[in-house]
Amino acid sequence: MPRAPRPLSASGAARRRDQHAPPAPTPETLALGDTYAELPPYVRFDRSPLPVTAMAADYLPGHVTNPHQHPHAQLIHAVHGVMVVATAEGQWIVPPTRGMWMPGGTVHWIRMVGRVQMRTAYIRPDAAPALPHRCTVLGISPLLRELILAAIEVPLPYDADSRDGRLMRLLLDEVKLVPTLPLHLPHPTDPGLRLICDQIVATPDTDLTLSDWGDKLSIDPKTIQRRFARETGMTFGQWRQQARLLHGLERLAVGDKVGDVALALGYDSPSAFAAMFKRQFGEPPSAFYR
């Protein structure tokens, strides 16, 4: 997986501004009592007084959004394409069968794998206090998917006691029921661990062992293992396996064959990769995106 971009300076942000993001409103324009139709799109949704709003945005392959945050929580879903969502804590891969829960105020950026049709619901923090307070990937049930699509068509503002208001409440109820999924790759802060992790991400087929890394860094392998557990909640082997699997998901998303992906990740055979994939995600790689 390509390394997630670092937060940009003000000048860098200006050079790489997200083409889909409109200019931010000034305090003067907000004070004039703008109607929903007059406000820039993201302001209408990510800080609305309504409990739930939803919008659509389409992106070209390889597009990377500017690092940004929203006042409201965000349920990020794509009906087509794969997203790699990153924060300072790590990165998550989000295929069309999944969604990303992003708590309000979290600085994040998104890289598009293939053409992405993103469908996003913004949820006012007090509307769903029981939902996760940390980033996580969620399963998207057929009902939740249809509710997100229906919510996009709801005109703003809506009445809480109307059909549209009830639809939004049902969307909230459904979000609370969907399972979380293991599609997270945490980023350690220790410089030695970052060196190891960056190498694994750059060359996922590397066969360097914990002992090899201990020799390279002049650190006892047991110390490296303890640091991995403390900073990522995983062992070295688990982190490497997760990095390989997530890289494999990206390769599969753009149409690469299972056999080619398995060999590129350092597995001895496609069947070995498929077995590991199924243990982790509950289905073989050939069926994951289907």
PDB file of N, CA and C in Angstrom, residues 63-138:
ATOM      1  N   HIS A  63      -7.452   9.952  -6.814  1.00  0.00           N
ATOM      2  CA  HIS A  63      -7.668  11.232  -6.138  1.00  0.00           C
ATOM      3  C   HIS A  63      -7.398  11.087  -4.643  1.00  0.00           C
ATOM      4  N   VAL A  64      -6.759  12.075  -4.045  1.00  0.00           N
ATOM      5  CA  VAL A  64      -6.509  12.107  -2.605  1.00  0.00           C
ATOM      6  C   VAL A  64      -7.103  13.395  -2.053  1.00  0.00           C
ATOM      7  N   THR A  65      -7.999  13.289  -1.102  1.00  0.00           N
ATOM      8  CA  THR A  65      -8.584  14.492  -0.522  1.00  0.00           C
ATOM      9  C   THR A  65      -7.566  15.188   0.368  1.00  0.00           C
ATOM     10  N   ASN A  66      -7.750  16.467   0.538  1.00  0.00           N
ATOM     11  CA  ASN A  66      -6.937  17.232   1.465  1.00  0.00           C
ATOM     12  C   ASN A  66      -7.191  16.745   2.897  1.00  0.00           C
ATOM     13  N   PRO A  67      -6.210  16.731   3.791  1.00  0.00           N
ATOM     14  CA  PRO A  67      -6.508  16.449   5.202  1.00  0.00           C
ATOM     15  C   PRO A  67      -7.558  17.438   5.708  1.00  0.00           C
ATOM     16  N   HIS A  68      -8.613  16.928   6.324  1.00  0.00           N
ATOM     17  CA  HIS A  68      -9.711  17.784   6.757  1.00  0.00           C
ATOM     18  C   HIS A  68     -10.453  17.106   7.899  1.00  0.00           C
ATOM     19  N   GLN A  69     -11.405  17.825   8.480  1.00  0.00           N
ATOM     20  CA  GLN A  69     -12.232  17.277   9.543  1.00  0.00           C
ATOM     21  C   GLN A  69     -13.633  17.856   9.435  1.00  0.00           C
ATOM     22  N   HIS A  70     -14.586  17.195  10.098  1.00  0.00           N
ATOM     23  CA  HIS A  70     -15.975  17.646  10.101  1.00  0.00           C
ATOM     24  C   HIS A  70     -16.461  17.769  11.540  1.00  0.00           C
ATOM     25  N   PRO A  71     -17.291  18.769  11.840  1.00  0.00           N
ATOM     26  CA  PRO A  71     -17.843  18.872  13.193  1.00  0.00           C
ATOM     27  C   PRO A  71     -18.708  17.673  13.576  1.00  0.00           C
ATOM     28  N   HIS A  72     -19.439  17.132  12.606  1.00  0.00           N
ATOM     29  CA  HIS A  72     -20.308  15.984  12.874  1.00  0.00           C
ATOM     30  C   HIS A  72     -19.586  14.678  12.538  1.00  0.00           C
ATOM     31  N   ALA A  73     -20.063  13.595  13.132  1.00  0.00           N
ATOM     32  CA  ALA A  73     -19.558  12.271  12.769  1.00  0.00           C
ATOM     33  C   ALA A  73     -19.944  11.973  11.326  1.00  0.00           C
ATOM     34  N   GLN A  74     -19.197  11.077  10.699  1.00  0.00           N
ATOM     35  CA  GLN A  74     -19.399  10.800   9.285  1.00  0.00           C
ATOM     36  C   GLN A  74     -19.407   9.292   9.051  1.00  0.00           C
ATOM     37  N   LEU A  75     -20.420   8.807   8.359  1.00  0.00           N
ATOM     38  CA  LEU A  75     -20.460   7.425   7.884  1.00  0.00           C
ATOM     39  C   LEU A  75     -20.116   7.468   6.404  1.00  0.00           C
ATOM     40  N   ILE A  76     -18.905   7.008   6.062  1.00  0.00           N
ATOM     41  CA  ILE A  76     -18.391   7.103   4.695  1.00  0.00           C
ATOM     42  C   ILE A  76     -18.607   5.763   4.009  1.00  0.00           C
ATOM     43  N   HIS A  77     -19.290   5.788   2.880  1.00  0.00           N
ATOM     44  CA  HIS A  77     -19.591   4.558   2.144  1.00  0.00           C
ATOM     45  C   HIS A  77     -19.431   4.833   0.652  1.00  0.00           C
ATOM     46  N   ALA A  78     -18.979   3.847  -0.090  1.00  0.00           N
ATOM     47  CA  ALA A  78     -18.866   3.975  -1.540  1.00  0.00           C
ATOM     48  C   ALA A  78     -19.688   2.879  -2.200  1.00  0.00           C
ATOM     49  N   VAL A  79     -20.572   3.254  -3.088  1.00  0.00           N
ATOM     50  CA  VAL A  79     -21.340   2.253  -3.818  1.00  0.00           C
ATOM     51  C   VAL A  79     -20.522   1.674  -4.955  1.00  0.00           C
ATOM     52  N   HIS A  80     -19.422   2.334  -5.293  1.00  0.00           N
ATOM     53  CA  HIS A  80     -18.515   1.824  -6.320  1.00  0.00           C
ATOM     54  C   HIS A  80     -17.113   2.308  -5.993  1.00  0.00           C
ATOM     55  N   GLY A  81     -16.122   1.419  -6.137  1.00  0.00           N
ATOM     56  CA  GLY A  81     -14.741   1.783  -5.866  1.00  0.00           C
ATOM     57  C   GLY A  81     -14.337   1.495  -4.429  1.00  0.00           C
ATOM     58  N   VAL A  82     -13.049   1.614  -4.175  1.00  0.00           N
ATOM     59  CA  VAL A  82     -12.477   1.316  -2.862  1.00  0.00           C
ATOM     60  C   VAL A  82     -11.776   2.568  -2.340  1.00  0.00           C
ATOM     61  N   MET A  83     -11.929   2.829  -1.047  1.00  0.00           N
ATOM     62  CA  MET A  83     -11.295   3.981  -0.404  1.00  0.00           C
ATOM     63  C   MET A  83     -10.266   3.515   0.612  1.00  0.00           C
ATOM     64  N   VAL A  84      -9.140   4.212   0.673  1.00  0.00           N
ATOM     65  CA  VAL A  84      -8.174   4.030   1.758  1.00  0.00           C
ATOM     66  C   VAL A  84      -8.262   5.288   2.609  1.00  0.00           C
ATOM     67  N   VAL A  85      -8.788   5.133   3.814  1.00  0.00           N
ATOM     68  CA  VAL A  85      -9.012   6.257   4.721  1.00  0.00           C
ATOM     69  C   VAL A  85      -7.892   6.279   5.747  1.00  0.00           C
ATOM     70  N   ALA A  86      -7.279   7.444   5.959  1.00  0.00           N
ATOM     71  CA  ALA A  86      -6.130   7.532   6.854  1.00  0.00           C
ATOM     72  C   ALA A  86      -6.300   8.663   7.850  1.00  0.00           C
ATOM     73  N   THR A  87      -5.780   8.429   9.072  1.00  0.00           N
ATOM     74  CA  THR A  87      -5.653   9.453  10.105  1.00  0.00           C
ATOM     75  C   THR A  87      -4.257   9.319  10.691  1.00  0.00           C
ATOM     76  N   ALA A  88      -3.963  10.122  11.691  1.00  0.00           N
ATOM     77  CA  ALA A  88      -2.664  10.009  12.348  1.00  0.00           C
ATOM     78  C   ALA A  88      -2.504   8.665  13.041  1.00  0.00           C
ATOM     79  N   GLU A  89      -3.611   7.968  13.343  1.00  0.00           N
ATOM     80  CA  GLU A  89      -3.561   6.699  14.062  1.00  0.00           C
ATOM     81  C   GLU A  89      -3.337   5.495  13.158  1.00  0.00           C
ATOM     82  N   GLY A  90      -3.554   5.652  11.859  1.00  0.00           N
ATOM     83  CA  GLY A  90      -3.394   4.510  10.968  1.00  0.00           C
ATOM     84  C   GLY A  90      -4.238   4.667   9.732  1.00  0.00           C
ATOM     85  N   GLN A  91      -4.463   3.551   9.047  1.00  0.00           N
ATOM     86  CA  GLN A  91      -5.291   3.609   7.846  1.00  0.00           C
ATOM     87  C   GLN A  91      -6.208   2.399   7.779  1.00  0.00           C
ATOM     88  N   TRP A  92      -7.304   2.590   7.051  1.00  0.00           N
ATOM     89  CA  TRP A  92      -8.348   1.582   6.916  1.00  0.00           C
ATOM     90  C   TRP A  92      -8.680   1.453   5.438  1.00  0.00           C
ATOM     91  N   ILE A  93      -8.961   0.263   4.975  1.00  0.00           N
ATOM     92  CA  ILE A  93      -9.402   0.080   3.598  1.00  0.00           C
ATOM     93  C   ILE A  93     -10.903  -0.187   3.623  1.00  0.00           C
ATOM     94  N   VAL A  94     -11.631   0.493   2.743  1.00  0.00           N
ATOM     95  CA  VAL A  94     -13.088   0.462   2.786  1.00  0.00           C
ATOM     96  C   VAL A  94     -13.630   0.073   1.409  1.00  0.00           C
ATOM     97  N   PRO A  95     -13.955  -1.203   1.207  1.00  0.00           N
ATOM     98  CA  PRO A  95     -14.568  -1.647  -0.056  1.00  0.00           C
ATOM     99  C   PRO A  95     -16.059  -1.339  -0.056  1.00  0.00           C
ATOM    100  N   PRO A  96     -16.740  -1.556  -1.182  1.00  0.00           N
ATOM    101  CA  PRO A  96     -18.161  -1.194  -1.280  1.00  0.00           C
ATOM    102  C   PRO A  96     -19.083  -1.941  -0.313  1.00  0.00           C
ATOM    103  N   THR A  97     -18.649  -3.070   0.195  1.00  0.00           N
ATOM    104  CA  THR A  97     -19.483  -3.803   1.146  1.00  0.00           C
ATOM    105  C   THR A  97     -19.324  -3.297   2.577  1.00  0.00           C
ATOM    106  N   ARG A  98     -18.494  -2.282   2.766  1.00  0.00           N
ATOM    107  CA  ARG A  98     -18.181  -1.778   4.101  1.00  0.00           C
ATOM    108  C   ARG A  98     -18.411  -0.272   4.155  1.00  0.00           C
ATOM    109  N   GLY A  99     -18.343   0.280   5.357  1.00  0.00           N
ATOM    110  CA  GLY A  99     -18.423   1.712   5.547  1.00  0.00           C
ATOM    111  C   GLY A  99     -17.426   2.123   6.616  1.00  0.00           C
ATOM    112  N   MET A 100     -17.063   3.391   6.639  1.00  0.00           N
ATOM    113  CA  MET A 100     -16.106   3.901   7.618  1.00  0.00           C
ATOM    114  C   MET A 100     -16.817   4.845   8.569  1.00  0.00           C
ATOM    115  N   TRP A 101     -16.712   4.573   9.861  1.00  0.00           N
ATOM    116  CA  TRP A 101     -17.260   5.471  10.870  1.00  0.00           C
ATOM    117  C   TRP A 101     -16.152   6.423  11.305  1.00  0.00           C
ATOM    118  N   MET A 102     -16.381   7.720  11.108  1.00  0.00           N
ATOM    119  CA  MET A 102     -15.387   8.746  11.409  1.00  0.00           C
ATOM    120  C   MET A 102     -15.977   9.700  12.454  1.00  0.00           C
ATOM    121  N   PRO A 103     -15.518   9.644  13.710  1.00  0.00           N
ATOM    122  CA  PRO A 103     -16.048  10.567  14.720  1.00  0.00           C
ATOM    123  C   PRO A 103     -15.790  12.018  14.330  1.00  0.00           C
ATOM    124  N   GLY A 104     -16.669  12.902  14.771  1.00  0.00           N
ATOM    125  CA  GLY A 104     -16.511  14.319  14.473  1.00  0.00           C
ATOM    126  C   GLY A 104     -15.196  14.863  15.012  1.00  0.00           C
ATOM    127  N   GLY A 105     -14.600  15.791  14.267  1.00  0.00           N
ATOM    128  CA  GLY A 105     -13.371  16.429  14.697  1.00  0.00           C
ATOM    129  C   GLY A 105     -12.115  15.653  14.389  1.00  0.00           C
ATOM    130  N   THR A 106     -12.205  14.509  13.711  1.00  0.00           N
ATOM    131  CA  THR A 106     -11.041  13.679  13.390  1.00  0.00           C
ATOM    132  C   THR A 106     -10.428  14.132  12.067  1.00  0.00           C
ATOM    133  N   VAL A 107      -9.173  14.550  12.085  1.00  0.00           N
ATOM    134  CA  VAL A 107      -8.489  14.935  10.847  1.00  0.00           C
ATOM    135  C   VAL A 107      -8.195  13.672  10.048  1.00  0.00           C
ATOM    136  N   HIS A 108      -8.610  13.665   8.785  1.00  0.00           N
ATOM    137  CA  HIS A 108      -8.442  12.470   7.955  1.00  0.00           C
ATOM    138  C   HIS A 108      -8.288  12.874   6.502  1.00  0.00           C
ATOM    139  N   TRP A 109      -7.832  11.935   5.694  1.00  0.00           N
ATOM    140  CA  TRP A 109      -7.763  12.113   4.251  1.00  0.00           C
ATOM    141  C   TRP A 109      -8.078  10.776   3.605  1.00  0.00           C
ATOM    142  N   ILE A 110      -8.507  10.809   2.352  1.00  0.00           N
ATOM    143  CA  ILE A 110      -8.987   9.598   1.682  1.00  0.00           C
ATOM    144  C   ILE A 110      -8.340   9.484   0.314  1.00  0.00           C
ATOM    145  N   ARG A 111      -7.797   8.302   0.028  1.00  0.00           N
ATOM    146  CA  ARG A 111      -7.235   8.014  -1.295  1.00  0.00           C
ATOM    147  C   ARG A 111      -8.186   7.074  -2.020  1.00  0.00           C
ATOM    148  N   MET A 112      -8.494   7.404  -3.270  1.00  0.00           N
ATOM    149  CA  MET A 112      -9.451   6.622  -4.044  1.00  0.00           C
ATOM    150  C   MET A 112      -8.731   5.554  -4.871  1.00  0.00           C
ATOM    151  N   VAL A 113      -9.165   4.316  -4.734  1.00  0.00           N
ATOM    152  CA  VAL A 113      -8.646   3.210  -5.536  1.00  0.00           C
ATOM    153  C   VAL A 113      -9.695   2.907  -6.601  1.00  0.00           C
ATOM    154  N   GLY A 114      -9.404   3.268  -7.836  1.00  0.00           N
ATOM    155  CA  GLY A 114     -10.405   3.179  -8.880  1.00  0.00           C
ATOM    156  C   GLY A 114     -11.362   4.359  -8.802  1.00  0.00           C
ATOM    157  N   ARG A 115     -12.354   4.356  -9.671  1.00  0.00           N
ATOM    158  CA  ARG A 115     -13.371   5.411  -9.657  1.00  0.00           C
ATOM    159  C   ARG A 115     -14.285   5.174  -8.459  1.00  0.00           C
ATOM    160  N   VAL A 116     -14.469   6.204  -7.646  1.00  0.00           N
ATOM    161  CA  VAL A 116     -15.214   6.052  -6.396  1.00  0.00           C
ATOM    162  C   VAL A 116     -16.484   6.893  -6.435  1.00  0.00           C
ATOM    163  N   GLN A 117     -17.602   6.261  -6.122  1.00  0.00           N
ATOM    164  CA  GLN A 117     -18.870   6.954  -5.944  1.00  0.00           C
ATOM    165  C   GLN A 117     -19.187   6.934  -4.447  1.00  0.00           C
ATOM    166  N   MET A 118     -18.802   8.010  -3.770  1.00  0.00           N
ATOM    167  CA  MET A 118     -18.934   8.077  -2.323  1.00  0.00           C
ATOM    168  C   MET A 118     -20.326   8.573  -1.936  1.00  0.00           C
ATOM    169  N   ARG A 119     -20.901   7.920  -0.932  1.00  0.00           N
ATOM    170  CA  ARG A 119     -22.186   8.321  -0.388  1.00  0.00           C
ATOM    171  C   ARG A 119     -22.021   8.446   1.125  1.00  0.00           C
ATOM    172  N   THR A 120     -22.202   9.642   1.635  1.00  0.00           N
ATOM    173  CA  THR A 120     -21.843   9.940   3.018  1.00  0.00           C
ATOM    174  C   THR A 120     -23.040  10.424   3.813  1.00  0.00           C
ATOM    175  N   ALA A 121     -23.175   9.912   5.043  1.00  0.00           N
ATOM    176  CA  ALA A 121     -24.165  10.423   5.993  1.00  0.00           C
ATOM    177  C   ALA A 121     -23.421  11.136   7.115  1.00  0.00           C
ATOM    178  N   TYR A 122     -23.839  12.351   7.422  1.00  0.00           N
ATOM    179  CA  TYR A 122     -23.283  13.105   8.547  1.00  0.00           C
ATOM    180  C   TYR A 122     -24.264  13.009   9.706  1.00  0.00           C
ATOM    181  N   ILE A 123     -23.734  12.712  10.888  1.00  0.00           N
ATOM    182  CA  ILE A 123     -24.579  12.455  12.053  1.00  0.00           C
ATOM    183  C   ILE A 123     -24.149  13.377  13.191  1.00  0.00           C
ATOM    184  N   ARG A 124     -25.084  14.179  13.658  1.00  0.00           N
ATOM    185  CA  ARG A 124     -24.806  15.094  14.765  1.00  0.00           C
ATOM    186  C   ARG A 124     -24.381  14.287  15.991  1.00  0.00           C
ATOM    187  N   PRO A 125     -23.294  14.683  16.672  1.00  0.00           N
ATOM    188  CA  PRO A 125     -22.746  13.838  17.749  1.00  0.00           C
ATOM    189  C   PRO A 125     -23.766  13.421  18.803  1.00  0.00           C
ATOM    190  N   ASP A 126     -24.647  14.333  19.220  1.00  0.00           N
ATOM    191  CA  ASP A 126     -25.591  13.971  20.271  1.00  0.00           C
ATOM    192  C   ASP A 126     -26.746  13.119  19.760  1.00  0.00           C
ATOM    193  N   ALA A 127     -26.822  12.917  18.437  1.00  0.00           N
ATOM    194  CA  ALA A 127     -27.893  12.089  17.881  1.00  0.00           C
ATOM    195  C   ALA A 127     -27.609  10.605  18.036  1.00  0.00           C
ATOM    196  N   ALA A 128     -26.340  10.239  18.243  1.00  0.00           N
ATOM    197  CA  ALA A 128     -25.972   8.820  18.363  1.00  0.00           C
ATOM    198  C   ALA A 128     -24.792   8.675  19.320  1.00  0.00           C
ATOM    199  N   PRO A 129     -24.986   9.011  20.605  1.00  0.00           N
ATOM    200  CA  PRO A 129     -23.866   8.959  21.559  1.00  0.00           C
ATOM    201  C   PRO A 129     -23.323   7.557  21.796  1.00  0.00           C
ATOM    202  N   ALA A 130     -24.113   6.515  21.482  1.00  0.00           N
ATOM    203  CA  ALA A 130     -23.661   5.143  21.726  1.00  0.00           C
ATOM    204  C   ALA A 130     -22.756   4.621  20.618  1.00  0.00           C
ATOM    205  N   LEU A 131     -22.641   5.338  19.517  1.00  0.00           N
ATOM    206  CA  LEU A 131     -21.792   4.871  18.416  1.00  0.00           C
ATOM    207  C   LEU A 131     -20.324   5.066  18.747  1.00  0.00           C
ATOM    208  N   PRO A 132     -19.420   4.368  18.033  1.00  0.00           N
ATOM    209  CA  PRO A 132     -17.991   4.382  18.403  1.00  0.00           C
ATOM    210  C   PRO A 132     -17.409   5.794  18.478  1.00  0.00           C
ATOM    211  N   HIS A 133     -16.475   5.961  19.414  1.00  0.00           N
ATOM    212  CA  HIS A 133     -15.772   7.234  19.568  1.00  0.00           C
ATOM    213  C   HIS A 133     -14.405   7.199  18.889  1.00  0.00           C
ATOM    214  N   ARG A 134     -14.129   6.084  18.201  1.00  0.00           N
ATOM    215  CA  ARG A 134     -12.884   5.974  17.443  1.00  0.00           C
ATOM    216  C   ARG A 134     -13.218   5.497  16.037  1.00  0.00           C
ATOM    217  N   CYS A 135     -12.305   5.728  15.119  1.00  0.00           N
ATOM    218  CA  CYS A 135     -12.518   5.308  13.731  1.00  0.00           C
ATOM    219  C   CYS A 135     -12.637   3.788  13.656  1.00  0.00           C
ATOM    220  N   THR A 136     -13.562   3.316  12.845  1.00  0.00           N
ATOM    221  CA  THR A 136     -13.703   1.880  12.669  1.00  0.00           C
ATOM    222  C   THR A 136     -14.422   1.601  11.352  1.00  0.00           C
ATOM    223  N   VAL A 137     -14.180   0.416  10.798  1.00  0.00           N
ATOM    224  CA  VAL A 137     -14.884  -0.022   9.596  1.00  0.00           C
ATOM    225  C   VAL A 137     -16.109  -0.818  10.019  1.00  0.00           C
ATOM    226  N   LEU A 138     -17.229  -0.522   9.393  1.00  0.00           N
ATOM    227  CA  LEU A 138     -18.492  -1.176   9.712  1.00  0.00           C
ATOM    228  C   LEU A 138     -18.977  -2.005   8.532  1.00  0.00           C
TER     229      LEU A 138
END
